[in-house]
PDB file of C-alpha atoms in Angstrom:
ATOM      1  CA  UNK Q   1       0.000   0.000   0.000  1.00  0.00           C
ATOM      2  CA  UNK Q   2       2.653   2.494   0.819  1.00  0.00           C
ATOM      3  CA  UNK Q   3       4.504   1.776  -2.074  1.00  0.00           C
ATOM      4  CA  UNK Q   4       1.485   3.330  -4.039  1.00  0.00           C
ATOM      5  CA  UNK Q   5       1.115   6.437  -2.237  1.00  0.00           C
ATOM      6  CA  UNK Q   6       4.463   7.535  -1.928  1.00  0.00           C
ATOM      7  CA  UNK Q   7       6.910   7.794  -5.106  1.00  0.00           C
ATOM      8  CA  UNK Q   8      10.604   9.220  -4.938  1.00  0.00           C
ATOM      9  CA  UNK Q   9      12.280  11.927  -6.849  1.00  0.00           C
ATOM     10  CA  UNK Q  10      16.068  13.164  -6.788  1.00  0.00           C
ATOM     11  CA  UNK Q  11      17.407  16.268  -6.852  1.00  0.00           C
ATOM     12  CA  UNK Q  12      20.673  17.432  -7.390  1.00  0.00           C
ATOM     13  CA  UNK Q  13      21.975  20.637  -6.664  1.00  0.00           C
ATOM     14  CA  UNK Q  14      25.328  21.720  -8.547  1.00  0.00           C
ATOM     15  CA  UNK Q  15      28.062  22.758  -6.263  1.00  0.00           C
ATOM     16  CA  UNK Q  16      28.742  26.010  -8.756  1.00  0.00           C
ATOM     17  CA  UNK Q  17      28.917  29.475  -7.269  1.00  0.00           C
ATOM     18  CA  UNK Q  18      27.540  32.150  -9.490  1.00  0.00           C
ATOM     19  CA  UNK Q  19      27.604  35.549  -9.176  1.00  0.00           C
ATOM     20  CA  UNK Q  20      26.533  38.583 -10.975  1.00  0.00           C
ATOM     21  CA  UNK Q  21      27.747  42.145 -10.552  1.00  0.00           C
ATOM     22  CA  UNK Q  22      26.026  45.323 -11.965  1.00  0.00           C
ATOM     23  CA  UNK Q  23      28.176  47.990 -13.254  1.00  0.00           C
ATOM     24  CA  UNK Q  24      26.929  51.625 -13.896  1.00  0.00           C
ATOM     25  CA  UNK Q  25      29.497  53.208 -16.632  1.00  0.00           C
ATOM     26  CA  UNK Q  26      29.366  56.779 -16.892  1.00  0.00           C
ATOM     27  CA  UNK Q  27      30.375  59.345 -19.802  1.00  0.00           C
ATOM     28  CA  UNK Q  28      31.674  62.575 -18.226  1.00  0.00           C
ATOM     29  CA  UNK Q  29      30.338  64.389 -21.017  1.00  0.00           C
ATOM     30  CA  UNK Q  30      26.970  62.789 -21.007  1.00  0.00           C
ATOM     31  CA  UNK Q  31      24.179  62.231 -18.179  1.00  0.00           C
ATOM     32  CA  UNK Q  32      22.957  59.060 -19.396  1.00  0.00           C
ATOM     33  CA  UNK Q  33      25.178  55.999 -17.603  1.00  0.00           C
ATOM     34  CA  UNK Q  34      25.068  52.516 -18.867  1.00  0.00           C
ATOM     35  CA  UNK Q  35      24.737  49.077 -17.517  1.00  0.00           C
ATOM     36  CA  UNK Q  36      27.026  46.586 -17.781  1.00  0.00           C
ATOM     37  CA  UNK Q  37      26.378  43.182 -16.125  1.00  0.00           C
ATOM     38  CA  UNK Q  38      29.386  41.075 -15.604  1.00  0.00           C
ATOM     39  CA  UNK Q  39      28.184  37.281 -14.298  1.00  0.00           C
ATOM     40  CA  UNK Q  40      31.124  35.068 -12.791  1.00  0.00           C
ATOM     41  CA  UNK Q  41      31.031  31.479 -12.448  1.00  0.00           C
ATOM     42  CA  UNK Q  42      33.172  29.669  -9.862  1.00  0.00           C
ATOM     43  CA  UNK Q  43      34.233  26.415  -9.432  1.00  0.00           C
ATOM     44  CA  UNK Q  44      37.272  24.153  -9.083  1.00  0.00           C
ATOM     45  CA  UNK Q  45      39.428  21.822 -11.370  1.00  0.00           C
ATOM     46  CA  UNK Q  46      42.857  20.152 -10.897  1.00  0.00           C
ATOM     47  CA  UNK Q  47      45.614  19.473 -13.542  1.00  0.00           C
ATOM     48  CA  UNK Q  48      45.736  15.872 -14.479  1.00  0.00           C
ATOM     49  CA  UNK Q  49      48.927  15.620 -17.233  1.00  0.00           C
ATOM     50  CA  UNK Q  50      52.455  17.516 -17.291  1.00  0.00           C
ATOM     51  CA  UNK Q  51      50.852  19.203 -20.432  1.00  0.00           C
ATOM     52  CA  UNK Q  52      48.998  21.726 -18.295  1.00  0.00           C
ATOM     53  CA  UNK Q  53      44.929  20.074 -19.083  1.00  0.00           C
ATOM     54  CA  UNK Q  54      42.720  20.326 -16.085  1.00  0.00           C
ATOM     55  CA  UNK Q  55      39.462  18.283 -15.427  1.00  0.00           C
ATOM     56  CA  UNK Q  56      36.264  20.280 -13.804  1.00  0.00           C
ATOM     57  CA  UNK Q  57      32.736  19.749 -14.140  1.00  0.00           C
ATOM     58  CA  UNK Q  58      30.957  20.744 -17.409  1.00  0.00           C
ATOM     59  CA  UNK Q  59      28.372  22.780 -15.408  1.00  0.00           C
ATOM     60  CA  UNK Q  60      31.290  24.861 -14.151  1.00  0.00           C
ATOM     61  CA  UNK Q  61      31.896  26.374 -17.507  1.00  0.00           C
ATOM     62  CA  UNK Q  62      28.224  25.790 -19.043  1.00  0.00           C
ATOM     63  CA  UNK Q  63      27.083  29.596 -17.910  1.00  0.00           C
ATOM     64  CA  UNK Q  64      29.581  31.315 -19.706  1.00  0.00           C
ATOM     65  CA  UNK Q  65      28.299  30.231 -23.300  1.00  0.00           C
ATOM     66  CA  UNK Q  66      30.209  29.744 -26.732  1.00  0.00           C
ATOM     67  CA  UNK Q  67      32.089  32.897 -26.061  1.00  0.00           C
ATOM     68  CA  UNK Q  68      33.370  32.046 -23.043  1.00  0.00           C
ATOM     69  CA  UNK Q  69      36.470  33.388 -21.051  1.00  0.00           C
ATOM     70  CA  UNK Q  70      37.573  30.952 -18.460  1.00  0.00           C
ATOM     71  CA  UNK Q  71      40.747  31.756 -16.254  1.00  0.00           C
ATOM     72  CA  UNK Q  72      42.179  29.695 -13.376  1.00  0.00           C
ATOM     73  CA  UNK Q  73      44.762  30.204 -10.368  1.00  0.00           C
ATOM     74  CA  UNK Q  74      46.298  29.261  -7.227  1.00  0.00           C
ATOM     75  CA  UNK Q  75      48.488  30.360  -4.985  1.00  0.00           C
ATOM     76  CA  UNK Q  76      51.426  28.743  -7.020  1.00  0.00           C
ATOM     77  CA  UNK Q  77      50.807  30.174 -10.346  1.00  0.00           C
ATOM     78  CA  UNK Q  78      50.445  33.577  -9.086  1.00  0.00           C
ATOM     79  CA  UNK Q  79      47.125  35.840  -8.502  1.00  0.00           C
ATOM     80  CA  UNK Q  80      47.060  36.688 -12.128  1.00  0.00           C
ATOM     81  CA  UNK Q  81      44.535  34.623 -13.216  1.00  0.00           C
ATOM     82  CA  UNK Q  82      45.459  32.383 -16.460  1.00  0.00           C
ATOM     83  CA  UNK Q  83      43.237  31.874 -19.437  1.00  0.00           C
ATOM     84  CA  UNK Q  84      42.362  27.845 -20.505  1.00  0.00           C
ATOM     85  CA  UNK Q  85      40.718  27.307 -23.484  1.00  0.00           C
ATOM     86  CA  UNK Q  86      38.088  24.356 -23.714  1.00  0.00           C
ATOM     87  CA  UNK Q  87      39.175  21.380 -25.343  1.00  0.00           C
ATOM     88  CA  UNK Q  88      36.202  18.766 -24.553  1.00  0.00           C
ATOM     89  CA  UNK Q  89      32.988  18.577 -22.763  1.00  0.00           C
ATOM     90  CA  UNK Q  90      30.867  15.980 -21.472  1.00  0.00           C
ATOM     91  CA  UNK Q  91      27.608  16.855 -20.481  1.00  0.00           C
ATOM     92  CA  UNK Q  92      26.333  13.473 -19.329  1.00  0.00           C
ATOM     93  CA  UNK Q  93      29.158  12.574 -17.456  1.00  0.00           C
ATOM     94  CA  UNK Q  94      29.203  16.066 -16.026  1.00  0.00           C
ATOM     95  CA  UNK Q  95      33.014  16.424 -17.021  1.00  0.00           C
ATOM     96  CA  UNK Q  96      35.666  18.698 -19.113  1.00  0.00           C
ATOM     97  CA  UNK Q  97      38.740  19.236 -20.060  1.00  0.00           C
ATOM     98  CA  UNK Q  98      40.726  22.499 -20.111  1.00  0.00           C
ATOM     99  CA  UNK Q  99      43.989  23.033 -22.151  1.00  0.00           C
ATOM    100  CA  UNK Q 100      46.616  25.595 -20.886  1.00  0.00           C
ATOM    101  CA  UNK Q 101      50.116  26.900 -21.691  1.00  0.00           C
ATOM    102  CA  UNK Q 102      51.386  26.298 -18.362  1.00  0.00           C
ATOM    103  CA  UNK Q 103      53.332  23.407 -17.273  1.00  0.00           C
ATOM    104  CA  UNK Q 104      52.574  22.782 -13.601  1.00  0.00           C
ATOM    105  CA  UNK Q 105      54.902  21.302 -11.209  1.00  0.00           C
ATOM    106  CA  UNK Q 106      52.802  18.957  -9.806  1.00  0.00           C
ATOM    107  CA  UNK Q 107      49.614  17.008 -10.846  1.00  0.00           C
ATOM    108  CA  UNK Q 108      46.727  15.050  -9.672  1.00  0.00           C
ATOM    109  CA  UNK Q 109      47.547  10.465  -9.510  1.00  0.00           C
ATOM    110  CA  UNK Q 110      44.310   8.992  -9.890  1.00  0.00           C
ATOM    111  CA  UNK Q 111      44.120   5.969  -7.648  1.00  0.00           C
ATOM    112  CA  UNK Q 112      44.650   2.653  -9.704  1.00  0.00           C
ATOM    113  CA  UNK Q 113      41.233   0.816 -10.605  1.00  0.00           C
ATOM    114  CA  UNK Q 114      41.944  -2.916  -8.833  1.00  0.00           C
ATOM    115  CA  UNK Q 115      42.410  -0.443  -5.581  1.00  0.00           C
ATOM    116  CA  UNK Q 116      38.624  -0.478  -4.720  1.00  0.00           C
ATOM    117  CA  UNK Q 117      37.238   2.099  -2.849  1.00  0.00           C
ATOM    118  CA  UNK Q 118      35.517   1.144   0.288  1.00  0.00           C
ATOM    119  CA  UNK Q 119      32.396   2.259   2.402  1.00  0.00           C
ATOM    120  CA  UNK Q 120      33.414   4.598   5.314  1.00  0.00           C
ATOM    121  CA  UNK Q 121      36.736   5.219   3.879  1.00  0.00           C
ATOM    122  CA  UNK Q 122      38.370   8.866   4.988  1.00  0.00           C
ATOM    123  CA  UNK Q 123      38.353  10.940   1.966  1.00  0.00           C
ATOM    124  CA  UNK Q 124      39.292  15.250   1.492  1.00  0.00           C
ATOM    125  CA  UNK Q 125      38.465  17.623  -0.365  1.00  0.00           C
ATOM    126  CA  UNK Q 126      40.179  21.158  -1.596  1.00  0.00           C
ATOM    127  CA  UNK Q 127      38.547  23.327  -3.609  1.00  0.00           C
ATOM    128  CA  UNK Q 128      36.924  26.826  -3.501  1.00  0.00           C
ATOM    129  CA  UNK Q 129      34.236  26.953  -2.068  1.00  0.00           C
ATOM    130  CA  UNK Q 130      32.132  30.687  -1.881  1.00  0.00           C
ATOM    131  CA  UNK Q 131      34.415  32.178  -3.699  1.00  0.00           C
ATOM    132  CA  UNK Q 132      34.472  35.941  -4.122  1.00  0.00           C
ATOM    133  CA  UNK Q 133      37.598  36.681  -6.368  1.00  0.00           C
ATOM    134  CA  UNK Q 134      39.380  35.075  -8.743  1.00  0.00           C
ATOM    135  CA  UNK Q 135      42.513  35.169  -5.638  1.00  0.00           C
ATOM    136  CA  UNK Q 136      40.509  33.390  -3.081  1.00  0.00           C
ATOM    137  CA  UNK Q 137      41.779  30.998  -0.876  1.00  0.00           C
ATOM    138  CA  UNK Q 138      41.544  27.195  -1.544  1.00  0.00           C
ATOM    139  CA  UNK Q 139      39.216  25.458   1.797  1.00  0.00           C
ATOM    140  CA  UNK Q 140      40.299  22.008   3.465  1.00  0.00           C
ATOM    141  CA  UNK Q 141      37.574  19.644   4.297  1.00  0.00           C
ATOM    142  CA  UNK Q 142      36.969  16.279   5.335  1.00  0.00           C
ATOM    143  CA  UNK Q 143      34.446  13.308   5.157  1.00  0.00           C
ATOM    144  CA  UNK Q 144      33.833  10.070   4.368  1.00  0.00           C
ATOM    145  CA  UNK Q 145      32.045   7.543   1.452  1.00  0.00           C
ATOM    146  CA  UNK Q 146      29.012   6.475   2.187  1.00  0.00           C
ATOM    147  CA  UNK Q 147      27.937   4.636  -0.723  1.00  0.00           C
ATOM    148  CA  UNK Q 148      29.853   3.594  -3.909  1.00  0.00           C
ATOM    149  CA  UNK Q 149      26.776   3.906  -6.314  1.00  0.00           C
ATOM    150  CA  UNK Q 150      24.076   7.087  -7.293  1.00  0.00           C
ATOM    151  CA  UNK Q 151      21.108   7.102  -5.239  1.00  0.00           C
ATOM    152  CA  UNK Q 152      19.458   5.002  -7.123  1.00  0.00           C
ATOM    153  CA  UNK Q 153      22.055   2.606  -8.154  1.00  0.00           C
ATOM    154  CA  UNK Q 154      24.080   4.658 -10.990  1.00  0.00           C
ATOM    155  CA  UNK Q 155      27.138   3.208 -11.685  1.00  0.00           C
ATOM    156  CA  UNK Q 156      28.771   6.772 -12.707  1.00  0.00           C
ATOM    157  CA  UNK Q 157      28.412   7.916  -9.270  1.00  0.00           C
ATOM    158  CA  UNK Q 158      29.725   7.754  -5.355  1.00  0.00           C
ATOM    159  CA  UNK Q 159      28.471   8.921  -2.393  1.00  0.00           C
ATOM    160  CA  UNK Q 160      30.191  11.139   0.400  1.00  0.00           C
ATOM    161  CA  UNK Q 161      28.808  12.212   3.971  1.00  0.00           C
ATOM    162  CA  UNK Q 162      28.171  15.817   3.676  1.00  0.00           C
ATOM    163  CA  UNK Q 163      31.142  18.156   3.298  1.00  0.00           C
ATOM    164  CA  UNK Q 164      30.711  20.145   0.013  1.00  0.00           C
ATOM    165  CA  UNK Q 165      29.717  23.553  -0.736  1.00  0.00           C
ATOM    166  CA  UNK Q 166      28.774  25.948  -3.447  1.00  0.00           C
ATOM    167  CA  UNK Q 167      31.975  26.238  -5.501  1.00  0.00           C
ATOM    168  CA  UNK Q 168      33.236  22.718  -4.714  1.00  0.00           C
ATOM    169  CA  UNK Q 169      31.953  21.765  -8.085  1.00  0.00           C
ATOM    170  CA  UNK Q 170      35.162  19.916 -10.480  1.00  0.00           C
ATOM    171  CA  UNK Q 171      38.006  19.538  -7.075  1.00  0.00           C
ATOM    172  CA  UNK Q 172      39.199  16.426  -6.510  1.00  0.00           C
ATOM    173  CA  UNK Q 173      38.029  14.161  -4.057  1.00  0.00           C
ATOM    174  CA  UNK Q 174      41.270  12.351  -2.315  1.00  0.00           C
ATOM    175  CA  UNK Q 175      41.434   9.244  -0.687  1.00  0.00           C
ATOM    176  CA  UNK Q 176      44.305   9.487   2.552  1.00  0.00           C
ATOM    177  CA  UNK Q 177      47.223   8.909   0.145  1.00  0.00           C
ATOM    178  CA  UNK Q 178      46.236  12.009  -1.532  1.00  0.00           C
ATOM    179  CA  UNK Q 179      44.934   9.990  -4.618  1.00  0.00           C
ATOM    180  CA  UNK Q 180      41.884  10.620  -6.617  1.00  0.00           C
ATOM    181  CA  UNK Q 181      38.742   8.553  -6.396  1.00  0.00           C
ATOM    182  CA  UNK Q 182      36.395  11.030  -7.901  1.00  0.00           C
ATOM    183  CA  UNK Q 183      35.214  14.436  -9.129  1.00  0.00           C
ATOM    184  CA  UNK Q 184      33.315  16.255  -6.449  1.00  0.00           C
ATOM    185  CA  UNK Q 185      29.848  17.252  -8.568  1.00  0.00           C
ATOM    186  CA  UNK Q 186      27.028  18.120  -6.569  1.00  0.00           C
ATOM    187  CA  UNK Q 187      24.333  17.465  -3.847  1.00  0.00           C
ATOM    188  CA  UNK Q 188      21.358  14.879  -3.848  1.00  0.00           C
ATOM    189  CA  UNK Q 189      18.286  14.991  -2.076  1.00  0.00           C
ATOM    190  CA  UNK Q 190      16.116  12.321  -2.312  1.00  0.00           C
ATOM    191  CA  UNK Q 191      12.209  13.328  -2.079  1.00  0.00           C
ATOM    192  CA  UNK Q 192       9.666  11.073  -0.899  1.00  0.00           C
ATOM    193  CA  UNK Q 193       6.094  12.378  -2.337  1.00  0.00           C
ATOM    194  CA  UNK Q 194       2.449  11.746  -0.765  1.00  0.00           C
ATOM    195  CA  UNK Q 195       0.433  11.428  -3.689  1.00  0.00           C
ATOM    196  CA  UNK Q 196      -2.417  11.922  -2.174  1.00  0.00           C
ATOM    197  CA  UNK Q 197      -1.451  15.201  -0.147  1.00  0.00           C
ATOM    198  CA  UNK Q 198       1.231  16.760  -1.962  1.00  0.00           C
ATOM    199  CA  UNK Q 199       3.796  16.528   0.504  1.00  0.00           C
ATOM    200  CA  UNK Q 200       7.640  16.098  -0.305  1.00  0.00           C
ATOM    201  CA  UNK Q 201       9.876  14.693   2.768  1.00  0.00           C
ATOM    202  CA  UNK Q 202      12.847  14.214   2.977  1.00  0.00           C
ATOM    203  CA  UNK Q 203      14.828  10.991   2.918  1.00  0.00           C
ATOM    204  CA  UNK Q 204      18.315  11.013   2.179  1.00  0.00           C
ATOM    205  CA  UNK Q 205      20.922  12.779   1.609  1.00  0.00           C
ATOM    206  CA  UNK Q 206      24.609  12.892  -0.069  1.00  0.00           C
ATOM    207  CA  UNK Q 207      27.538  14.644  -1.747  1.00  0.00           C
ATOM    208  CA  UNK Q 208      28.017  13.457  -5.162  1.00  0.00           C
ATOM    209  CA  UNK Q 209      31.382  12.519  -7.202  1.00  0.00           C
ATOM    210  CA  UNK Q 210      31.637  11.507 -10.367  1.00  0.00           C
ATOM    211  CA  UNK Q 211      34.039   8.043 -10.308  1.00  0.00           C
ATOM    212  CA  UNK Q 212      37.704   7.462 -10.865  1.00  0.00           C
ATOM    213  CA  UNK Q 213      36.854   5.116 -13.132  1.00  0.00           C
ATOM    214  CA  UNK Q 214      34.683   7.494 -15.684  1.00  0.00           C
ATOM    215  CA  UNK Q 215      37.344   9.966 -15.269  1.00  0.00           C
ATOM    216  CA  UNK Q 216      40.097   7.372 -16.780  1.00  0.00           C
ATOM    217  CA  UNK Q 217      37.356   6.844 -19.320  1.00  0.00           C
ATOM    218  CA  UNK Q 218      37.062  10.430 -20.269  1.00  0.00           C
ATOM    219  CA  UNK Q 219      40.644  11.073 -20.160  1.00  0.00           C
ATOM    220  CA  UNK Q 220      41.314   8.163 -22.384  1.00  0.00           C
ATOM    221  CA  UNK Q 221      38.686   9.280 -24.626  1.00  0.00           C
ATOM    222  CA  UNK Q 222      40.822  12.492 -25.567  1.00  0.00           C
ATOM    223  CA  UNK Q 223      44.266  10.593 -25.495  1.00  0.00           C
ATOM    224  CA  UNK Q 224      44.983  12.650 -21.898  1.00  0.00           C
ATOM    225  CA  UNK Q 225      48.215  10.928 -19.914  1.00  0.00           C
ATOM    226  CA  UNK Q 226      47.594  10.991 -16.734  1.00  0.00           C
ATOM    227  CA  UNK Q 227      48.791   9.134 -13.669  1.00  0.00           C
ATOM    228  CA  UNK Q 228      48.042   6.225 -11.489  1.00  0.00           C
ATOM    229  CA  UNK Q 229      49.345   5.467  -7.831  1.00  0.00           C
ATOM    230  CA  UNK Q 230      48.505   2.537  -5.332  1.00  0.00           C
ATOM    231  CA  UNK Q 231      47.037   3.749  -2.283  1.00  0.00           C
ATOM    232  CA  UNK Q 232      48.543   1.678   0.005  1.00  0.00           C
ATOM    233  CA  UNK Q 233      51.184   4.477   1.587  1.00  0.00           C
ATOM    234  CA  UNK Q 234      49.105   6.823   3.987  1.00  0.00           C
ATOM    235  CA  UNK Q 235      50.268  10.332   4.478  1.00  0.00           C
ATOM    236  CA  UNK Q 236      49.187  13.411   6.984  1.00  0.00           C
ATOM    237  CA  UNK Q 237      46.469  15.351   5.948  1.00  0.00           C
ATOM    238  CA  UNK Q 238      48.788  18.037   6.179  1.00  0.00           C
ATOM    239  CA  UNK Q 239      51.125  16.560   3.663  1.00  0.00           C
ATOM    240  CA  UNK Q 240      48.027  16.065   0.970  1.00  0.00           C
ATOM    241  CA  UNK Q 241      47.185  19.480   1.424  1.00  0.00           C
ATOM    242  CA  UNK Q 242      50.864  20.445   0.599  1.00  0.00           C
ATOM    243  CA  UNK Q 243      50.447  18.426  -3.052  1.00  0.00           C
ATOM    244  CA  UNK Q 244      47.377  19.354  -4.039  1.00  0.00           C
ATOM    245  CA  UNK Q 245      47.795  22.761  -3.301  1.00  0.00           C
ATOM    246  CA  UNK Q 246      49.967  23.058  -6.918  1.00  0.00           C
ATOM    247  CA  UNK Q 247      47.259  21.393  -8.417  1.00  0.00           C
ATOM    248  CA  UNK Q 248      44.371  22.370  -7.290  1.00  0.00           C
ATOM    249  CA  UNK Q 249      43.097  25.478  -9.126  1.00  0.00           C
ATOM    250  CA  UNK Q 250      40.159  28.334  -9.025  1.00  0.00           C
ATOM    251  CA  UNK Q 251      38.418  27.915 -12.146  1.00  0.00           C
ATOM    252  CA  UNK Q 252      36.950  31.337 -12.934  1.00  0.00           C
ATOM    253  CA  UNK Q 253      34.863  32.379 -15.759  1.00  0.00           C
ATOM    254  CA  UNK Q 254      32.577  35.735 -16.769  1.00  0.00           C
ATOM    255  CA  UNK Q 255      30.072  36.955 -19.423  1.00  0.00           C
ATOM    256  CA  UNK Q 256      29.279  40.576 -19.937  1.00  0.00           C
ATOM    257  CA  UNK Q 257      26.423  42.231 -21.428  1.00  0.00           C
ATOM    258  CA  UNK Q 258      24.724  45.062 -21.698  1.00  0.00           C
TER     259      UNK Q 258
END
């Protein structure tokens, strides 16, 4: 019976932070002023090959349209934000790649595939989160899987305990021997609905991350050489945050119009 009067729904919330800013431009020789409105995406990627490509999440760089400017930074390459061009972009796998001119000096091992991620496993996360500027400072956090499947089974998908925010979207999510086992993505909620009086509960909830495994997919898609690591060696959390820091960047991007 209960089966019949409730159904369930996801929802996913994208862990992008957009913001717009209005600008009033004024002539000095005329009273009318103009505005310009400059929207900014933010989100975060990591380079994944010694050729200077970095993996985010398509919906990082979706707002800015075909004539998009996206930029990217850390504290290693200097405030100056960079420019990246867009090389691929997978919408259903919520992925893309980003081609620079700058050679980092250090990059993102994806964990190997036989080295199976477990339930409960300790896991981080550096990215920038709430953003302001394209100089802000990367944020530390910690959690743990809960589930290495969607919400509903997907295979493309794991679940983490709740420790992303809004501008999360594209970081990496490391396992404790600073290896990555996913793509931090977004937020689920899963919705149980009354039928018969409208109401939506809630049931569960989880961060999202797209899989190590469909990012080795994706990345051999577009002939990307990346590197693998066992993750048998643990190291501090300190010392993780020390190596991703070169690798983890800001991904920035804007759109003005009139």
């Amino acid at each position: 019976m209960m089966k019949h009067i409730y159904e369930k729904m996801l929802c996913l919330i994208a862990l992008l932070l957009s913001v717009t800013l209005t600008a009033a431009v004024g002539n000095a020789r005329e009273q009318n002023r103009q505005q310009n409105t400059v929207r900014y995406s933010s989100g975060t990627g990591f380079f994944v090959s010694r050729q200077g490509q970095i993996i985010t999440n398509a919906h990082v760089i979706s707002p800015c349209g075909d004539h998009q400017r996206v930029t990217f930074a850390n504290h290693r390459t200097g405030k100056t934000p960079r420019e990246a061009r867009v090389v691929a972009v997978d919408e259903k796998r919520d992925l893309a790649l980003l081609a620079t001119g700058y050679r980092p000096e250090r990059i993102a091992y994806l964990r190997f595939g036989h080295d199976e991620v477990k339930p409960e496993e300790e896991v981080m996360l550096i990215g920038y989160p709430n953003a302001r500027s394209v100089d802000s400072p990367y944020v530390v956090a910690t959690s743990t899987i809960k589930a290495l499947e969607g919400p509903f089974g997907e295979d493309t998908w794991l679940q983490f305990n709740d420790a992303a925010r809004h501008g999360n979207s594209g970081g990496p999510l490391l396992d404790l021997a600073g290896n990555v086992v996913g793509v931090v993505t977004a937020k689920s909620k899963v919705m149980r609905m009354n039928r018969f009086s409208s109401q939506r509960e809630l049931i569960a909830e989880s961060d999202l991350a797209v899989t190590s495994e469909e990012l080795r997919r994706f990345l051999d898609e577009y002939s990307v050489h990346y590197n693998q690591e066992e993750s048998g060696y643990l190291l501090s959390p300190r010392r993780i945050e020390t190596m991703a820091q070169s690798y983890v960047v800001h991904i920035f991007c804007s759109t003005e119009s009139n």
